[in-house]
Amino acid sequence: MVREGERDALVVTDVGVRFGGVAALDGVSLRVAPGEICGLIGANGAGKTTLFDAVSGVRIPDTGRVELHGRDLTSASPQRRARAGLRRTFQRVQVFGWLTVEDNLLVASEWRGGGGGVLADLVALPTRRRREHERRARAAEVLDHCGLSSLRDTSAAGLPIGTARLVELGRALVDRPSVLLLDEPASGLDATEAERFAALVRRTRDEDGTAVLLVEHDVGFVMAHCDRVVVLHLGRVIAEGTPDEIRADPAVREAYLGTGAPT
Ligand SMILES: Nc1ncnc2c1ncn2[C@@H]1O[C@H](COP(=O)(O)OP(=O)(O)OP(=O)(O)O)[C@@H](O)[C@H]1O
Ligand SMILES: [Mg+2]
């Protein structure tokens, strides 16, 4: 579902990251277009999370370039990247347990007012009230989208993993990201929950044209839900193509020996 004529939302060029003697990423390049769900697979330690860290600004790469919508943001802070439309979820699910489900979404939605002193705040009050109303309306919309409306006022502490992953997704979606990074979103979910999660991601991309880069060990999940797949092996891209092309790629089968060839 790549939208023709639109420039790539995310472009990673020749990115390298070293940890001491280990090259976690070595000359990695990939692109994700608006409306595309791109899977990123590879064995443990292949560099998938390190690539997400380099894209989201948690780690500045030693070499290479990261561009969002044509802007070079290689050295930009995570906040600047977020303003450029990037959101991510984490391999180990992260929700704020001391907040309600709704508040988990509200804290994520960008606060655009304030910072101009008391008088400015007073003048801006009607605008702020309107924005607050808009923020709550948007949170309600995303809660509904994620099937979480009935849990709005529930504490996020102790939610089952499947629900916590939906809260984390909702938090990532509240500002309508144009680029969404999902790190092992199906991990810990049963088959039904994983399908529900995937359906949500697909609907988000259909409705908003979101570019999605998705890391997942469940290769069946990746093959079923991604338009294109990139394979990392020991910090390098060894293959890229449609799920069918990746399934048939001898280099991929070779790299997966011992960890299960993609089926
Ligand atoms: N903070 C760190 N310090 C040192 N080495 C690290 C660090 N983070 C990652 N590495 C190393 O970099 C390589 C890539 O790790 P990374 O976590 O990106 O892999 P991954 O593909 O996400 O693996 P997994 O599937 O287990 O999540 C590994 O060799 C790992 O040991
Ligand atoms: Mg990882």
Coordinates of C-alpha atoms and ligand atoms in Angstrom, one line a residue:
M1 CA 0.0 0.0 0.0
V2 CA 2.8 2.4 -0.8
R3 CA 1.5 5.7 -2.0
E4 CA 3.0 6.4 -5.4
G5 CA 4.9 9.6 -5.9
E6 CA 5.4 10.3 -2.2
R7 CA 9.0 10.5 -1.0
D8 CA 10.2 8.1 1.6
A9 CA 9.2 8.9 5.1
L10 CA 12.3 7.3 6.7
V11 CA 15.7 6.9 5.0
V12 CA 18.6 5.2 6.7
T13 CA 21.9 5.4 4.8
D14 CA 25.0 3.5 5.6
V15 CA 24.5 3.6 9.4
G16 CA 27.2 2.2 11.5
V17 CA 27.2 1.7 15.3
R18 CA 30.1 0.1 17.3
F19 CA 30.2 -1.0 20.9
G20 CA 33.9 -1.3 21.6
G21 CA 35.1 -4.1 19.3
V22 CA 31.6 -5.1 18.2
A23 CA 30.1 -3.6 15.0
A24 CA 26.4 -3.8 16.0
L25 CA 25.5 -2.1 12.7
D26 CA 27.8 -2.0 9.7
G27 CA 26.7 0.1 6.7
V28 CA 23.0 -0.4 7.1
S29 CA 20.7 1.3 4.6
L30 CA 16.9 1.0 4.3
R31 CA 13.9 3.1 3.3
V32 CA 10.3 3.1 4.4
A33 CA 7.6 4.8 2.4
P34 CA 4.4 6.4 3.7
G35 CA 1.7 3.8 4.0
E36 CA 4.2 0.9 4.0
I37 CA 4.7 -1.7 6.7
C38 CA 8.3 -2.8 6.5
G39 CA 9.4 -5.8 8.6
L40 CA 12.9 -6.0 10.1
I41 CA 14.0 -9.5 11.0
G42 CA 17.2 -11.1 12.2
A43 CA 18.5 -13.4 14.9
N44 CA 19.2 -12.2 18.4
G45 CA 22.0 -9.7 18.4
A46 CA 21.6 -8.9 14.7
G47 CA 21.3 -5.1 15.5
K48 CA 17.6 -4.5 15.2
T49 CA 17.1 -2.6 18.5
T50 CA 20.3 -0.7 17.9
L51 CA 18.9 0.4 14.6
F52 CA 15.7 1.6 16.3
D53 CA 17.9 3.5 18.8
A54 CA 19.8 5.1 16.0
V55 CA 16.6 6.1 14.2
S56 CA 14.9 7.4 17.3
G57 CA 17.8 9.4 18.6
V58 CA 18.6 7.3 21.7
R59 CA 22.0 6.6 20.1
I60 CA 23.8 8.8 17.6
P61 CA 25.4 6.5 14.9
D62 CA 29.1 6.6 14.4
T63 CA 28.6 6.8 10.6
G64 CA 25.8 7.3 8.2
R65 CA 22.6 9.3 8.0
V66 CA 19.0 9.2 9.3
E67 CA 16.4 11.2 7.4
L68 CA 12.8 11.8 8.2
H69 CA 10.7 13.2 5.4
G70 CA 13.8 14.4 3.6
R71 CA 15.3 16.2 6.7
D72 CA 18.7 15.0 8.0
L73 CA 18.1 14.3 11.7
T74 CA 21.1 12.0 12.3
S75 CA 22.3 14.0 15.3
A76 CA 18.9 15.4 16.4
S77 CA 17.5 14.9 19.9
P78 CA 14.7 12.3 20.3
Q79 CA 12.3 15.3 20.9
R80 CA 13.1 16.9 17.5
R81 CA 12.5 13.5 15.8
A82 CA 9.2 13.2 17.7
R83 CA 8.3 16.7 16.4
A84 CA 9.2 15.5 12.9
G85 CA 6.5 12.7 13.3
L86 CA 8.5 9.8 14.7
R87 CA 7.2 7.5 17.5
R88 CA 8.3 4.1 18.8
T89 CA 7.3 1.3 21.1
F90 CA 9.8 -0.8 23.1
Q91 CA 10.9 -4.4 23.1
R92 CA 10.1 -4.4 26.9
V93 CA 6.7 -2.9 27.0
Q94 CA 6.7 0.5 28.7
V95 CA 3.5 1.9 30.2
F96 CA 3.2 4.4 33.2
G97 CA 1.8 2.1 35.9
W98 CA 0.9 4.9 38.2
L99 CA -1.4 6.5 35.6
T100 CA -4.8 5.5 34.2
V101 CA -5.0 4.1 30.7
E102 CA -6.4 7.5 29.4
D103 CA -3.6 9.5 31.2
N104 CA -1.0 7.3 29.5
L105 CA -2.3 8.6 26.2
L106 CA -2.7 12.2 27.5
V107 CA 0.8 12.6 28.7
A108 CA 2.0 11.6 25.3
S109 CA -0.1 14.1 23.4
E110 CA 2.0 17.2 22.6
W111 CA 1.5 20.3 24.8
R112 CA 1.7 23.2 22.4
G113 CA 0.9 26.1 24.8
G114 CA 2.6 27.8 27.7
G115 CA 6.1 29.3 28.1
G116 CA 5.1 33.0 27.6
G117 CA 4.5 34.1 31.2
V118 CA 1.3 34.8 33.2
L119 CA -0.2 37.5 30.9
A120 CA 0.5 35.4 27.9
D121 CA -1.1 32.4 29.6
L122 CA -4.2 34.5 30.5
V123 CA -4.6 35.7 26.9
A124 CA -4.1 32.2 25.7
L125 CA -6.6 30.7 28.1
P126 CA -9.4 30.2 25.6
T127 CA -7.0 28.6 23.2
R128 CA -5.6 26.4 25.9
R129 CA -9.0 25.2 26.9
R130 CA -9.9 24.4 23.3
R131 CA -6.6 22.5 23.0
E132 CA -7.2 20.6 26.2
H133 CA -10.6 19.6 24.8
E134 CA -9.0 18.6 21.5
R135 CA -6.4 16.5 23.4
R136 CA -9.1 14.6 25.3
A137 CA -11.2 14.1 22.2
R138 CA -8.1 12.7 20.4
A139 CA -7.3 10.4 23.3
A140 CA -10.9 9.1 23.3
E141 CA -10.6 8.5 19.6
V142 CA -7.4 6.5 19.9
L143 CA -8.8 4.6 22.9
D144 CA -11.7 3.6 20.8
H145 CA -9.4 2.7 17.8
C146 CA -7.4 0.4 20.1
G147 CA -10.5 -1.1 21.8
L148 CA -9.5 0.4 25.2
S149 CA -12.5 2.7 25.8
S150 CA -13.9 0.5 28.6
L151 CA -10.5 0.6 30.4
R152 CA -10.1 4.4 30.2
D153 CA -10.1 5.0 33.9
T154 CA -8.3 1.8 34.9
S155 CA -4.9 1.9 36.4
A156 CA -2.3 0.8 33.9
A157 CA -0.4 -1.1 36.6
G158 CA -0.8 -4.8 36.3
L159 CA -2.5 -4.8 32.9
P160 CA -2.1 -8.1 31.1
I161 CA 0.7 -7.9 28.5
G162 CA -1.7 -7.9 25.5
T163 CA -3.5 -4.9 26.9
A164 CA -0.3 -3.1 28.0
R165 CA 1.0 -3.4 24.4
L166 CA -2.3 -1.8 23.1
V167 CA -1.8 1.1 25.6
E168 CA 1.7 1.6 24.4
L169 CA 0.5 1.6 20.8
G170 CA -2.2 4.0 21.7
R171 CA 0.3 6.3 23.3
A172 CA 2.4 6.2 20.2
L173 CA -0.6 6.9 18.0
V174 CA -2.1 9.9 19.8
D175 CA -0.1 12.5 17.9
R176 CA -0.7 10.8 14.5
P177 CA 2.9 9.8 13.9
S178 CA 4.0 9.7 10.2
V179 CA 6.7 7.1 11.1
L180 CA 6.1 4.4 13.6
L181 CA 8.8 2.0 15.0
L182 CA 7.5 -1.1 16.7
D183 CA 10.0 -3.3 18.5
E184 CA 8.7 -6.8 18.9
P185 CA 5.1 -5.8 19.4
A186 CA 3.8 -9.4 19.3
S187 CA 6.2 -10.6 22.0
G188 CA 4.2 -12.1 24.9
L189 CA 0.9 -12.0 23.0
D190 CA -1.1 -15.1 22.1
A191 CA -2.1 -15.7 18.5
T192 CA -5.5 -13.9 18.8
E193 CA -3.9 -10.8 20.5
A194 CA -1.2 -10.7 17.9
E195 CA -3.7 -10.8 15.1
R196 CA -5.7 -8.0 16.8
F197 CA -2.6 -5.9 17.2
A198 CA -1.6 -6.4 13.6
A199 CA -5.1 -5.5 12.4
L200 CA -4.8 -2.2 14.3
V201 CA -1.4 -1.4 12.8
R202 CA -2.8 -2.1 9.3
R203 CA -5.9 0.1 9.9
T204 CA -3.7 2.9 11.2
R205 CA -1.5 2.8 8.1
D206 CA -4.6 2.6 5.9
E207 CA -6.3 5.6 7.6
D208 CA -3.2 7.8 8.2
G209 CA -0.7 6.6 5.6
T210 CA 1.8 5.9 8.5
A211 CA 5.2 4.4 7.5
V212 CA 5.7 1.5 9.9
L213 CA 9.0 -0.3 10.6
L214 CA 8.4 -3.4 12.6
V215 CA 10.9 -5.7 14.4
E216 CA 9.5 -9.1 15.2
H217 CA 10.9 -12.6 15.9
D218 CA 7.7 -14.3 14.9
V219 CA 8.6 -14.6 11.3
G220 CA 5.1 -15.9 10.4
F221 CA 3.6 -12.7 11.8
V222 CA 6.1 -10.6 9.8
M223 CA 5.4 -12.5 6.5
A224 CA 1.6 -12.2 7.0
H225 CA 1.5 -8.5 7.8
C226 CA 4.4 -6.7 6.2
D227 CA 4.6 -5.3 2.6
R228 CA 8.3 -5.6 2.5
V229 CA 10.9 -7.3 4.7
V230 CA 14.6 -6.3 5.5
V231 CA 16.8 -9.0 6.9
L232 CA 19.7 -8.0 9.3
H233 CA 22.5 -10.5 10.0
L234 CA 25.4 -9.5 12.3
G235 CA 24.8 -5.8 11.7
R236 CA 24.4 -6.0 7.9
V237 CA 21.4 -6.1 5.6
I238 CA 21.7 -9.4 3.8
A239 CA 18.3 -9.3 2.0
E240 CA 15.4 -7.1 1.2
G241 CA 12.2 -7.9 -0.6
T242 CA 8.6 -9.0 -0.5
P243 CA 7.7 -11.8 2.0
D244 CA 7.7 -14.3 -0.9
E245 CA 11.2 -13.2 -2.1
I246 CA 12.5 -13.3 1.5
R247 CA 11.1 -16.8 2.1
A248 CA 12.9 -18.0 -1.1
D249 CA 16.2 -16.3 -0.5
P250 CA 19.0 -18.8 0.1
A251 CA 21.2 -16.3 2.0
V252 CA 18.3 -15.7 4.5
R253 CA 17.7 -19.4 4.9
E254 CA 21.5 -19.9 5.5
A255 CA 21.6 -17.1 8.1
Y256 CA 18.6 -18.5 9.9
L257 CA 20.0 -22.0 10.1
G258 CA 20.0 -22.9 13.8
T259 CA 17.4 -20.3 14.6
G260 CA 14.7 -21.6 12.3
A261 CA 14.4 -20.8 8.6
P262 CA 11.5 -18.4 7.8
T263 CA 8.4 -20.3 6.9
Ligands
LIG1 N1 24.6 -1.0 25.2 C1 25.3 -2.0 24.6 N2 26.6 -2.1 24.9 C2 27.4 -3.1 24.3 N3 27.0 -3.9 23.3 C3 25.7 -3.8 22.9 C4 24.8 -2.8 23.5 N4 23.6 -2.9 23.0 C5 23.7 -3.9 22.1 N5 24.9 -4.4 22.0 C6 25.4 -5.4 21.1 O1 25.1 -5.0 19.8 C7 24.6 -6.1 19.1 C8 23.3 -5.9 18.5 O2 22.3 -5.8 19.6 P1 20.8 -5.5 19.5 O3 20.2 -5.4 20.8 O4 20.6 -4.3 18.6 O5 20.3 -6.8 18.7 P2 18.8 -7.2 18.4 O6 18.8 -7.6 16.9 O7 17.8 -6.2 18.8 O8 18.6 -8.5 19.3 P3 17.3 -9.2 20.0 O9 16.6 -9.9 18.9 O10 17.9 -10.1 21.0 O11 16.5 -8.1 20.6 C9 24.8 -7.3 20.0 O12 26.0 -8.0 19.7 C10 24.7 -6.7 21.3 O13 25.4 -7.6 22.3
MG2 MG 16.2 -6.2 20.1

